[in-house]
CSV table of C-alpha atoms and ligand atoms in Angstrom, one decimal:
chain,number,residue,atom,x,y,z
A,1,UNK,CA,0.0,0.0,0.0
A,2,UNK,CA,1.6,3.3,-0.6
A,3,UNK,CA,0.4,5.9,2.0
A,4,UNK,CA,1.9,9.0,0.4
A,5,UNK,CA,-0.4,8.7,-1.9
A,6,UNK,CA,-3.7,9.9,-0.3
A,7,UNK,CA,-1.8,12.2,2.4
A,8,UNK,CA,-0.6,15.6,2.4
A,9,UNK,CA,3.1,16.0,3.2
A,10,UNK,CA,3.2,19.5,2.9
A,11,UNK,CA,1.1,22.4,4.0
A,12,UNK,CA,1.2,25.3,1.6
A,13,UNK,CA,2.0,28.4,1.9
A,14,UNK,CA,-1.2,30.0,1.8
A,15,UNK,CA,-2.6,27.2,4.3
A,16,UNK,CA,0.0,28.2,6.6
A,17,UNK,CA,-0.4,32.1,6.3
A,18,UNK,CA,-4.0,31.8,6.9
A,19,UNK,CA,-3.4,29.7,10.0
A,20,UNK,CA,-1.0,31.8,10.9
A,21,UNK,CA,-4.0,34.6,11.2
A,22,UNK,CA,-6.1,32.7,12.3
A,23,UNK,CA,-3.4,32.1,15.4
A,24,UNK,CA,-2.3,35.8,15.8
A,25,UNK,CA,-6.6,36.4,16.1
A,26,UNK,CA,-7.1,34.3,18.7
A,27,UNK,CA,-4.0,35.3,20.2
A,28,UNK,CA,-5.9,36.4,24.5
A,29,UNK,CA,-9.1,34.2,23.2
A,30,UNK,CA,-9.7,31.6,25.3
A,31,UNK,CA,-8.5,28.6,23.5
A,32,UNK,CA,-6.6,27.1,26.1
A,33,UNK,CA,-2.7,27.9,25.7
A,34,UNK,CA,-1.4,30.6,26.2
A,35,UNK,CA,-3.4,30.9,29.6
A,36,UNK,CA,-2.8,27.1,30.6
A,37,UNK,CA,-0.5,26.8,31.6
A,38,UNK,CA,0.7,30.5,32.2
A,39,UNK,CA,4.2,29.8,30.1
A,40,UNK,CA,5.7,32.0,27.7
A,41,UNK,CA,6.6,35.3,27.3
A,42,UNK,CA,2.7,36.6,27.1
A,43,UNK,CA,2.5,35.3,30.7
A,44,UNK,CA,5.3,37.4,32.3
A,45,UNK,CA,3.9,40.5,33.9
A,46,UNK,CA,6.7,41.3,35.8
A,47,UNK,CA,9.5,43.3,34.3
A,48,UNK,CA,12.2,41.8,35.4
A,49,UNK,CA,10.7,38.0,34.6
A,50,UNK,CA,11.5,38.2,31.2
A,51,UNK,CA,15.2,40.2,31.2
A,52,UNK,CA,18.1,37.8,31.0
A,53,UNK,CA,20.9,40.5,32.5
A,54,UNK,CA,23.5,37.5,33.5
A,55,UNK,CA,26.1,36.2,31.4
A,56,UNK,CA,25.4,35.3,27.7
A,57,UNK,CA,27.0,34.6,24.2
A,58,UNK,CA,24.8,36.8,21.7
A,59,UNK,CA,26.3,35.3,18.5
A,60,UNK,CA,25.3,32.1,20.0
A,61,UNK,CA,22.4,32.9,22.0
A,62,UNK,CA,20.7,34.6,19.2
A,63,UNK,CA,20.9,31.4,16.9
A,64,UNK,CA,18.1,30.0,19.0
A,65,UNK,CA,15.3,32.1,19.0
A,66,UNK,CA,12.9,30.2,20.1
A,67,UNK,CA,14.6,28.7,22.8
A,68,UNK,CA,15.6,32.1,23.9
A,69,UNK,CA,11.7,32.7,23.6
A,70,UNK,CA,9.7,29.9,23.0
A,71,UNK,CA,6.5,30.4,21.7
A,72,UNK,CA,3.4,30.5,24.4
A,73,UNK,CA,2.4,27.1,22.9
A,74,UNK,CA,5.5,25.2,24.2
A,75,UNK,CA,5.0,23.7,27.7
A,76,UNK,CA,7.7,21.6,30.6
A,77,UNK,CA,10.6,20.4,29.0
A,78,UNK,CA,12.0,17.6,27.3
A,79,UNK,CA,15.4,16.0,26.5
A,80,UNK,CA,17.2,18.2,23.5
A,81,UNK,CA,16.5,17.1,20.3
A,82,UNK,CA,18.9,19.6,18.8
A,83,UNK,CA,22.5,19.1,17.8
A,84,UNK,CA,24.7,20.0,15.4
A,85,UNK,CA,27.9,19.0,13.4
A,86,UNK,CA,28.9,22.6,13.1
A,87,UNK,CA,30.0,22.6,17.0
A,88,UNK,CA,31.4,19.0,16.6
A,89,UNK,CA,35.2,18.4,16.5
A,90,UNK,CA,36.8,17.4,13.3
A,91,UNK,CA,39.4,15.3,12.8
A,92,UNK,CA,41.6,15.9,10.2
A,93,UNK,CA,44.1,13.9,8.3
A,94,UNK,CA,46.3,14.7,4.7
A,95,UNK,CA,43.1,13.6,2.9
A,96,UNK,CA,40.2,14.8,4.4
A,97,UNK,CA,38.1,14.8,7.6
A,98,UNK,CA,35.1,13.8,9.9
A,99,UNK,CA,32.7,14.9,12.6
A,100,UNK,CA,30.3,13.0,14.1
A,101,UNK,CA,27.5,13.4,16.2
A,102,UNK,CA,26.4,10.8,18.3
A,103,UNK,CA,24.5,9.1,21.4
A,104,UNK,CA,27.6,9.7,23.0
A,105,UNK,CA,27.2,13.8,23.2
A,106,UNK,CA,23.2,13.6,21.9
A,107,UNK,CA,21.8,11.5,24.4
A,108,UNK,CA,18.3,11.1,22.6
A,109,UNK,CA,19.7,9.9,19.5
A,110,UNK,CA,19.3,6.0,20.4
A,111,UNK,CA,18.6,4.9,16.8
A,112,UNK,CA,21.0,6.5,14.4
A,113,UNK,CA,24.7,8.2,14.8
A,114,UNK,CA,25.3,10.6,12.2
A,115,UNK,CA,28.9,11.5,10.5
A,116,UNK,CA,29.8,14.1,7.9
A,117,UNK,CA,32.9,13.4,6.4
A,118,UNK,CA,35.1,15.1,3.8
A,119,UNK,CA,37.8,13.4,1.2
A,120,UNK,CA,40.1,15.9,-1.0
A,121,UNK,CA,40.5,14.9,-4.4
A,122,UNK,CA,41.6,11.4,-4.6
A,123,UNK,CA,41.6,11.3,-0.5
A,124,UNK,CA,40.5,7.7,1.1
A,125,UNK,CA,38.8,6.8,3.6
A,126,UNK,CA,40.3,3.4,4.2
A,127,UNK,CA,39.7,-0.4,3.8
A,128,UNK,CA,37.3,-1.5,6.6
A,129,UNK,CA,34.2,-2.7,8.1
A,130,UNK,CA,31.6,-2.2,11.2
A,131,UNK,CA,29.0,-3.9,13.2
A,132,UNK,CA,26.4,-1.1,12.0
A,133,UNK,CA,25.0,-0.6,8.8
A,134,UNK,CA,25.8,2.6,6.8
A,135,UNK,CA,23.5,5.0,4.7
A,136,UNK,CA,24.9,7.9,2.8
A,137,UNK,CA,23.7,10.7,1.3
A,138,UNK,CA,26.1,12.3,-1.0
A,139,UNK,CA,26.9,16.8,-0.7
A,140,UNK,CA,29.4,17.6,-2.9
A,141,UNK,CA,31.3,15.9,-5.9
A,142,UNK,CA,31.5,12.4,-6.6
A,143,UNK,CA,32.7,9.3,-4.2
A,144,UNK,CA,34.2,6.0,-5.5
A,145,UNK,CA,32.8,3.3,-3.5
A,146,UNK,CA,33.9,-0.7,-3.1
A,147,UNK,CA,32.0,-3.5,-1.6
A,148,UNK,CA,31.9,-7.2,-1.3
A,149,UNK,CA,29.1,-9.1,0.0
A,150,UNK,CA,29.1,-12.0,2.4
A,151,UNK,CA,28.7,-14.4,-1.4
A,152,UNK,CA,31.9,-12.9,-2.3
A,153,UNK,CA,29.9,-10.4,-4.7
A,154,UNK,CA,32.1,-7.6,-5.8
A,155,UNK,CA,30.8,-3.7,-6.4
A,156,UNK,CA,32.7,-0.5,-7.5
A,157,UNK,CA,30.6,2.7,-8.0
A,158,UNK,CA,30.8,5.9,-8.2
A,159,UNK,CA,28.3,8.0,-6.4
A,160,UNK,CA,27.5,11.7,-7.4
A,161,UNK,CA,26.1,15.1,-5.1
A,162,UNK,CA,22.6,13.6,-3.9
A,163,UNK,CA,22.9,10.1,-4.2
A,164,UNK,CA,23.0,7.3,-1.6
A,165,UNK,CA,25.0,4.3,-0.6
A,166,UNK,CA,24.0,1.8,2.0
A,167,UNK,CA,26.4,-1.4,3.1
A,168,UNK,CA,25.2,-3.9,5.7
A,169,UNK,CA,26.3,-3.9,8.6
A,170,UNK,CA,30.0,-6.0,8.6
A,171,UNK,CA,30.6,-5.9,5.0
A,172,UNK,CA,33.6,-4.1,4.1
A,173,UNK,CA,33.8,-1.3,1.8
A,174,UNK,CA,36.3,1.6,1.4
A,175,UNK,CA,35.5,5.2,0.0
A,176,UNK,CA,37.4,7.7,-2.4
A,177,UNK,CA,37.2,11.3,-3.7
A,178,UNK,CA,36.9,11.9,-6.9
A,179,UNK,CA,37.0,14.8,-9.2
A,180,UNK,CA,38.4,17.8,-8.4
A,181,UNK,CA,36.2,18.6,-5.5
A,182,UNK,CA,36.9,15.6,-3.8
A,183,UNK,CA,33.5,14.8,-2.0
A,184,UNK,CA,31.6,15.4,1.0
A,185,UNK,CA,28.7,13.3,2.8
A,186,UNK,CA,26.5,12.3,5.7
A,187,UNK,CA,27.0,9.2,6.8
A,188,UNK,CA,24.2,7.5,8.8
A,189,UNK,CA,24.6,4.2,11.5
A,190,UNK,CA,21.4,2.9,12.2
A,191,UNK,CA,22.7,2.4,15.8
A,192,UNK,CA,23.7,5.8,17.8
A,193,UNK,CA,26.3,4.4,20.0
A,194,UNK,CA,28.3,3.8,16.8
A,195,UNK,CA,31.0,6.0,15.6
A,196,UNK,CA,33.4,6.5,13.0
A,197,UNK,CA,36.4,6.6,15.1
A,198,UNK,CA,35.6,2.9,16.4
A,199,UNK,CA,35.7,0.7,12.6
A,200,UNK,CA,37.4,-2.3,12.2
A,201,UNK,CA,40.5,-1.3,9.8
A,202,UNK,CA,42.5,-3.4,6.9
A,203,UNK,CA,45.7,-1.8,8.4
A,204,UNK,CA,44.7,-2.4,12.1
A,205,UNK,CA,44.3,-5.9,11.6
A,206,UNK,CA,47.4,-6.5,9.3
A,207,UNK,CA,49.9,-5.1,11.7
A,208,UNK,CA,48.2,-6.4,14.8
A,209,UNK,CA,48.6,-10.6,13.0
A,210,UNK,CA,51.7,-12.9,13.7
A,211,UNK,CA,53.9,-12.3,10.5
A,212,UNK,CA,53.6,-17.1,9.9
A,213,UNK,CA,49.9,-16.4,9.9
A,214,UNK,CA,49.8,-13.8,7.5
A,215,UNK,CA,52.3,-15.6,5.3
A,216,UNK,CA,49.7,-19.0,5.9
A,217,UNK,CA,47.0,-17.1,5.1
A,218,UNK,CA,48.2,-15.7,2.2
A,219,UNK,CA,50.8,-18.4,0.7
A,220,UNK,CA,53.7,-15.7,0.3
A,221,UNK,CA,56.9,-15.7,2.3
A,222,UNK,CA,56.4,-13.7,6.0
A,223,UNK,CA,58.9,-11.0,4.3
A,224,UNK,CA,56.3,-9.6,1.9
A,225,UNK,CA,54.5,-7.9,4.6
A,226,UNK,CA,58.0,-6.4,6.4
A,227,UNK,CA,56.5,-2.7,5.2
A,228,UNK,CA,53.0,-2.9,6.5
A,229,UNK,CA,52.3,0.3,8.4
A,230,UNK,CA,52.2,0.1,11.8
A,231,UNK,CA,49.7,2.6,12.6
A,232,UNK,CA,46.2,2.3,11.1
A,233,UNK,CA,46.0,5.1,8.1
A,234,UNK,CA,41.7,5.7,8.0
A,235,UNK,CA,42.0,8.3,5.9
A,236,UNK,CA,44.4,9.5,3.5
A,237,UNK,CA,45.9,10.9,0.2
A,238,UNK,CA,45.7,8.8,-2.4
A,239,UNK,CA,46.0,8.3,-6.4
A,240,UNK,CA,44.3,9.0,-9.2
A,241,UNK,CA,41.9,5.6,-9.1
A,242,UNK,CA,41.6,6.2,-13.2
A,243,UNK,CA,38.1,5.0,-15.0
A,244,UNK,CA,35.7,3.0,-13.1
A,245,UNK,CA,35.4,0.1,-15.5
A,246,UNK,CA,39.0,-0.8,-15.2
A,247,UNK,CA,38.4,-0.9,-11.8
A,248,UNK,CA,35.3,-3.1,-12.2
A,249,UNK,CA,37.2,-5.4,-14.2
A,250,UNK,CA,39.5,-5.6,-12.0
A,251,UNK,CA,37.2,-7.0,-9.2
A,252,UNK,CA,35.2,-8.8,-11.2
A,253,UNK,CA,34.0,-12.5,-9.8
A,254,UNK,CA,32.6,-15.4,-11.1
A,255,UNK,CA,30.1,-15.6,-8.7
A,256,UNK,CA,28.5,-12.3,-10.2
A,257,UNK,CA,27.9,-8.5,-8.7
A,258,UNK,CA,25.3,-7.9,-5.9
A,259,UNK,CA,21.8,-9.1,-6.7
A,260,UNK,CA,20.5,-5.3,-5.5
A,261,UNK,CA,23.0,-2.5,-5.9
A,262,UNK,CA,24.6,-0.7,-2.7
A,263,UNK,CA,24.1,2.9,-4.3
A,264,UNK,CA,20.6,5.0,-5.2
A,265,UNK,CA,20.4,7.5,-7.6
A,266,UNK,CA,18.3,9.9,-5.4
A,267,UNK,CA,19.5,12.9,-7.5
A,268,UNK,CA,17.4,11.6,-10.6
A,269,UNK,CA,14.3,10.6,-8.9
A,270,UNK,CA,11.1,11.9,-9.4
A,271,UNK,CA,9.5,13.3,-6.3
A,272,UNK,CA,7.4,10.4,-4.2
A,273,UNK,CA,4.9,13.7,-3.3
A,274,UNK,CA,4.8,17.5,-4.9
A,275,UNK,CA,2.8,19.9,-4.2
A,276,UNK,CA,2.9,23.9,-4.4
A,277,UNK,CA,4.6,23.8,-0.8
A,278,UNK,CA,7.2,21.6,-1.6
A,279,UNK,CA,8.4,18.2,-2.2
A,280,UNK,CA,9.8,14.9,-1.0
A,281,UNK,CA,11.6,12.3,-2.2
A,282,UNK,CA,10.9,8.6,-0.1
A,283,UNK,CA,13.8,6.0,-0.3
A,284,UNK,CA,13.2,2.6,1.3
A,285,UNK,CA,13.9,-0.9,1.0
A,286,UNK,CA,11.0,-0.9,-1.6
A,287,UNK,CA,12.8,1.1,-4.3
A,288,UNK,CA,16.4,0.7,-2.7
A,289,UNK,CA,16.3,-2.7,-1.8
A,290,UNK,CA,19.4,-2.9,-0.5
A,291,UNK,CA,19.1,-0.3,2.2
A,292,UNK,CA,16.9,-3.0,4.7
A,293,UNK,CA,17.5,-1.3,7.7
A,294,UNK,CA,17.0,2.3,6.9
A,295,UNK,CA,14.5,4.3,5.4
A,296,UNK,CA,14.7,8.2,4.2
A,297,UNK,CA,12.5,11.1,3.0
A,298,UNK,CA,14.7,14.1,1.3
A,299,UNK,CA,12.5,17.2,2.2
A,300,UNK,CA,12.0,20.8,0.1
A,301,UNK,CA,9.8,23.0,1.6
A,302,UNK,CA,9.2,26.1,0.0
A,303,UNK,CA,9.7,29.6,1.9
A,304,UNK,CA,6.1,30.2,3.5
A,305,UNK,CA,5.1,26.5,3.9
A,306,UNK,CA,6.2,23.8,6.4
A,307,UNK,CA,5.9,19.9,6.6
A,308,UNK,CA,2.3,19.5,8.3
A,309,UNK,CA,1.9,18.0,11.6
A,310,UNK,CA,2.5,14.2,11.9
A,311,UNK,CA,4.2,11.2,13.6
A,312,UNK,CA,6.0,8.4,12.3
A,313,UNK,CA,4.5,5.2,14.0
A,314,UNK,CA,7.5,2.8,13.2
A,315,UNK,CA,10.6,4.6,14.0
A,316,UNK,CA,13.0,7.4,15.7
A,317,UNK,CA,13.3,10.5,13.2
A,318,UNK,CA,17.0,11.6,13.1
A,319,UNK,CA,17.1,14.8,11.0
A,320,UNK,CA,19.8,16.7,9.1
A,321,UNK,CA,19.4,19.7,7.7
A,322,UNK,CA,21.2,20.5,4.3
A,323,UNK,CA,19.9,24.2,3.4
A,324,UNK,CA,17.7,26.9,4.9
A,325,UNK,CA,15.9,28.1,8.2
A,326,UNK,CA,13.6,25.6,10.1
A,327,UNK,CA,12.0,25.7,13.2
A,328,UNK,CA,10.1,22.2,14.7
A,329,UNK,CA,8.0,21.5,17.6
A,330,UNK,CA,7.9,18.7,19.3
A,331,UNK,CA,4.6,17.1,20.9
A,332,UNK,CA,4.4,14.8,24.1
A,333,UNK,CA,2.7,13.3,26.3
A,334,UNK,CA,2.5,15.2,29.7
A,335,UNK,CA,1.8,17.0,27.9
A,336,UNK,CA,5.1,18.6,26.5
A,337,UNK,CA,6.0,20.7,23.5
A,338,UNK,CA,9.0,22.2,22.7
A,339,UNK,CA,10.6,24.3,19.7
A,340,UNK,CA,13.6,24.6,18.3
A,341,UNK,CA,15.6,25.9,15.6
A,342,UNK,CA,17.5,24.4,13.0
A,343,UNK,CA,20.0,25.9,10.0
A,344,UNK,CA,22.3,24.1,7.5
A,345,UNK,CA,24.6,21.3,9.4
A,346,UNK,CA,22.0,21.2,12.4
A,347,UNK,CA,20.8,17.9,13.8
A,348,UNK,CA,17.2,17.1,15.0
A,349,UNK,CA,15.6,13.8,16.7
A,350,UNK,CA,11.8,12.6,17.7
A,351,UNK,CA,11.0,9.8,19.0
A,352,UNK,CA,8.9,7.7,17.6
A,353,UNK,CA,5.3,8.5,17.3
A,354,UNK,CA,5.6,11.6,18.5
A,355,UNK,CA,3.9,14.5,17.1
A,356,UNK,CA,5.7,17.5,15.0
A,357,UNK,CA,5.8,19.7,12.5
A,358,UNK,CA,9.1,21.6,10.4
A,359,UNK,CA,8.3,25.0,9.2
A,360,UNK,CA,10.4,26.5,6.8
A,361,UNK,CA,11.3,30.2,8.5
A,362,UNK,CA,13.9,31.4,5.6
A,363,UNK,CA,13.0,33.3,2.4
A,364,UNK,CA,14.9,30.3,0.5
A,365,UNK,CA,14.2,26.6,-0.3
A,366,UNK,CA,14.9,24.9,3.7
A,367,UNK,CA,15.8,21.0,2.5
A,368,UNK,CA,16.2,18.2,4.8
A,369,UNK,CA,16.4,14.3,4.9
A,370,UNK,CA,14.5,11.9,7.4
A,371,UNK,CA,16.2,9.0,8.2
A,372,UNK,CA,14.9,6.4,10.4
A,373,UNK,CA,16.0,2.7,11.7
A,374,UNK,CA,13.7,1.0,9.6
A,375,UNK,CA,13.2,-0.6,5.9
A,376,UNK,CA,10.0,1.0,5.7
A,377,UNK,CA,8.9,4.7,5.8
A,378,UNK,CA,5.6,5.3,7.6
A,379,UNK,CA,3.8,8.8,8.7
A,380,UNK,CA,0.2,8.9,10.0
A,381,UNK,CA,-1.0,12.7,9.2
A,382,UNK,CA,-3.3,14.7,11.4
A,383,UNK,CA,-4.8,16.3,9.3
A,384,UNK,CA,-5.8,13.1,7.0
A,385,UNK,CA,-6.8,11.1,10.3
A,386,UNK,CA,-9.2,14.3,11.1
A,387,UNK,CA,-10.4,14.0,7.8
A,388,UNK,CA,-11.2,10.4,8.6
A,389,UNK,CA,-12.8,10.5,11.7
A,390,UNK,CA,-16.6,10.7,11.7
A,391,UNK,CA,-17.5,14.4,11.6
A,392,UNK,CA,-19.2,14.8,15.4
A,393,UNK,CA,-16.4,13.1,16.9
A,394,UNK,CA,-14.0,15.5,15.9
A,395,UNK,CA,-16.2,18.4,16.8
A,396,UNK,CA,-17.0,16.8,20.2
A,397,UNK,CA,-13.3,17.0,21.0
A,398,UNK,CA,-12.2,20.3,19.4
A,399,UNK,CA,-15.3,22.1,20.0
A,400,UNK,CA,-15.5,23.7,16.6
A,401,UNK,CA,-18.3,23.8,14.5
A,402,UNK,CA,-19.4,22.0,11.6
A,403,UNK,CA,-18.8,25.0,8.9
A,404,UNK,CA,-14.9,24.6,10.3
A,405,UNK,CA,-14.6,21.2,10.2
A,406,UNK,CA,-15.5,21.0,6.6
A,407,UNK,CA,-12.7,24.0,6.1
A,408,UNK,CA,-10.1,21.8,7.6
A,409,UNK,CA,-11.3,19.0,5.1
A,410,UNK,CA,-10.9,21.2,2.1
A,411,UNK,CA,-7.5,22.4,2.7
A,412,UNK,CA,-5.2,20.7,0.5
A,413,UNK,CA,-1.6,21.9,0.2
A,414,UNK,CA,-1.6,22.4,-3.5
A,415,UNK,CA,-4.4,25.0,-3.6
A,416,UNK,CA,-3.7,28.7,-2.9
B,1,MN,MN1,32.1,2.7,7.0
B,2,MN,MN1,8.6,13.6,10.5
């Protein structure tokens, strides 16, 4: 069953302006929040209740605006869900770089552990393997990938700015730079304790073997291996690799290549769902069969409009934002609701089934990716299960009237 197909992933932008009246109007009304209970700035009488004299970081602080002031709406408190690889420590090496963000320093992030790695121009990020599968999203330039699976199924690829890769967790793979801007990516562990400074490495293992058992293993004298390096080399400069079909002959087996291919051409897919507020592209095991463990949604949201309110009843959302201004809100039980912001680089996580929306807050196109441990993507919307519900019900809870419910059931995001 596909369920994008009869649900609204977007709210446009004139469905979002008018709601946004229809807020600022009620705004003292008494609909509940802001006067229950009596958070936010509305609420603080006293002067001095909503100052901040004591020390602060304004280029910092004033990232954050609604943390610095939340709107009236938000209520208690809940683990952060923000992080951010532009405050994470890179590691750098002759041959690019990584930062990660992880459970380790992003304590809600239980399901996935995120990594945004750089390799110059023929840079390489070395021979190795993990205990976690990895999902990639290409950001700039192309990457030379190699794989074998566990039938001794050889693939070589080359991955361009906004495509994929996945490899199962424990198969080996390395990764080059290619071009001559190198590449950039996120990587993405579908386990958040994972990290990239904790792989099993080619090098690693080599220097840490008895020299007999290396020359058993490999039927060549114990000499041949007197220049292995001694400490492990992750990433480094290296060569240009030439054409990728020499390279694919040159790994070629006879038991064949990989019945479904470790890299997705997300860059040339047609949107899963368009509308006038945006679009989004879904990637799951269903059209990248490979990728069994996680799913994706690449999100555009026009300036004006925002990806409507929802949950996602399978899975953790881990989030990464690749351009623009956002702002989410997170819904719990309690209840609780908080906002935050996010730009380009920033990190955000909701647990599963929990409610939110991501308005875009810029004057530009704000574009991020959903990733979640899962081979299946899955979203119920509110608005569509509103829609759904027989008519007195809703209006029972909601107290509106009938002429408003049947509003709500003609908004559709593609209509001004
Ligand atoms: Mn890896
Ligand atoms: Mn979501």
């Amino acid at each position: 069953m596909n369920i994008l197909s009869r649900r609204e992933f977007l709210a446009g932008a004139a469905a979002s302006a008018a709601a946004l009246g229809v807020a600022a109007s009620a705004k003292g009304a008494s609909f509940g929040n802001p006067d229950r209970p009596p958070e936010g700035r509305i609420n603080g009488k006293s002067p001095t209740s909503l100052d901040d004299p004591g020390p602060k970081n304004p280029d910092l602080a004033k990232q954050f605006p609604s943390m610095q002031d939340p709107p009236p709406t938000d209520v208690n408190g809940m683990p952060l869900f923000w992080a951010s690889f532009n405050n994470a420590h890179k590691r750098i090496q002759n041959g690019g770089w990584a930062r990660e963000v992880t459970q380790a320093d992003f304590a809600i992030s239980e399901d996935i552990a995120g990594v945004n790695m750089r390799l110059s121009q023929y840079g390489i990020r070395e021979l190795h393997w993990h205990q976690q599968a990895e999902w990639a999203i290409m950001l700039e330039g192309t990457c030379r990938i190699t794989t074998l699976d566990e039938s001794g199924r050889p693939q070589v690829g080359d991955v361009k700015n906004g495509d994929l890769w996945y490899f199962p967790a424990g198969l080996p793979h390395s990764l080059q730079g290619l071009g001559e801007t190198g590449a950039e990516f996120l990587l993405a562990f579908d386990n958040g304790r994972s990290t990239e400074f904790n792989t099993l490495m080619l090098t690693d293992w080599v220097a840490h073997t008895p020299p007999d058992v290396l020359a058993l293993n490999f039927g060549v004298p114990a000499d041949a291996f007197k220049n292995i390096p001694l400490d492990q080399k992750w990433i480094f400069q290296g060569k240009d690799p030439g054409p990728l079909g020499a390279d694919e002959r040159a790994v070629r087996s006879a038991k064949g290549a990989p019945p479904h291919p470790f890299v997705f051409p997300l860059s040339s897919m047609a949107p899963t769902r368009q509308s006038r507020g945006g679009s989004v592209q879904v990637v799951d095991s269903g059209n990248f069969n490979a990728s069994k463990t996680v799913a994706a949604a690449l999100v555009t949201v026009k300036p004006g409009a925002m990806r409507e309110l929802h949950w996602h009843p399978n899975a953790d959302e881990w989030q990464y934002y690749l351009k623009g201004e956002a702002r989410m809100t997170v819904f719990d039980t309690g209840p609780k609701a908080q906002t935050a912001d996010f730009k380009a680089g920033d990190v955000g996580y909701v647990k599963k089934s929990l409610g939110h929306y991501v308005q875009n807050m810029g004057k530009t196109d704000m574009v991020f990716v959903e990733i979640f441990k899962s081979d299946h993507y899955a979203e119920v919307s509110l608005s569509d299960w509103l829609r759904h519900t027989p008519p007195q019900l809703v209006m029972h809870h909601l107290n509106i009237s009938a002429e408003t419910l049947a509003q709500l059931a003609s908004v559709r995001p593609d209509v001004v």
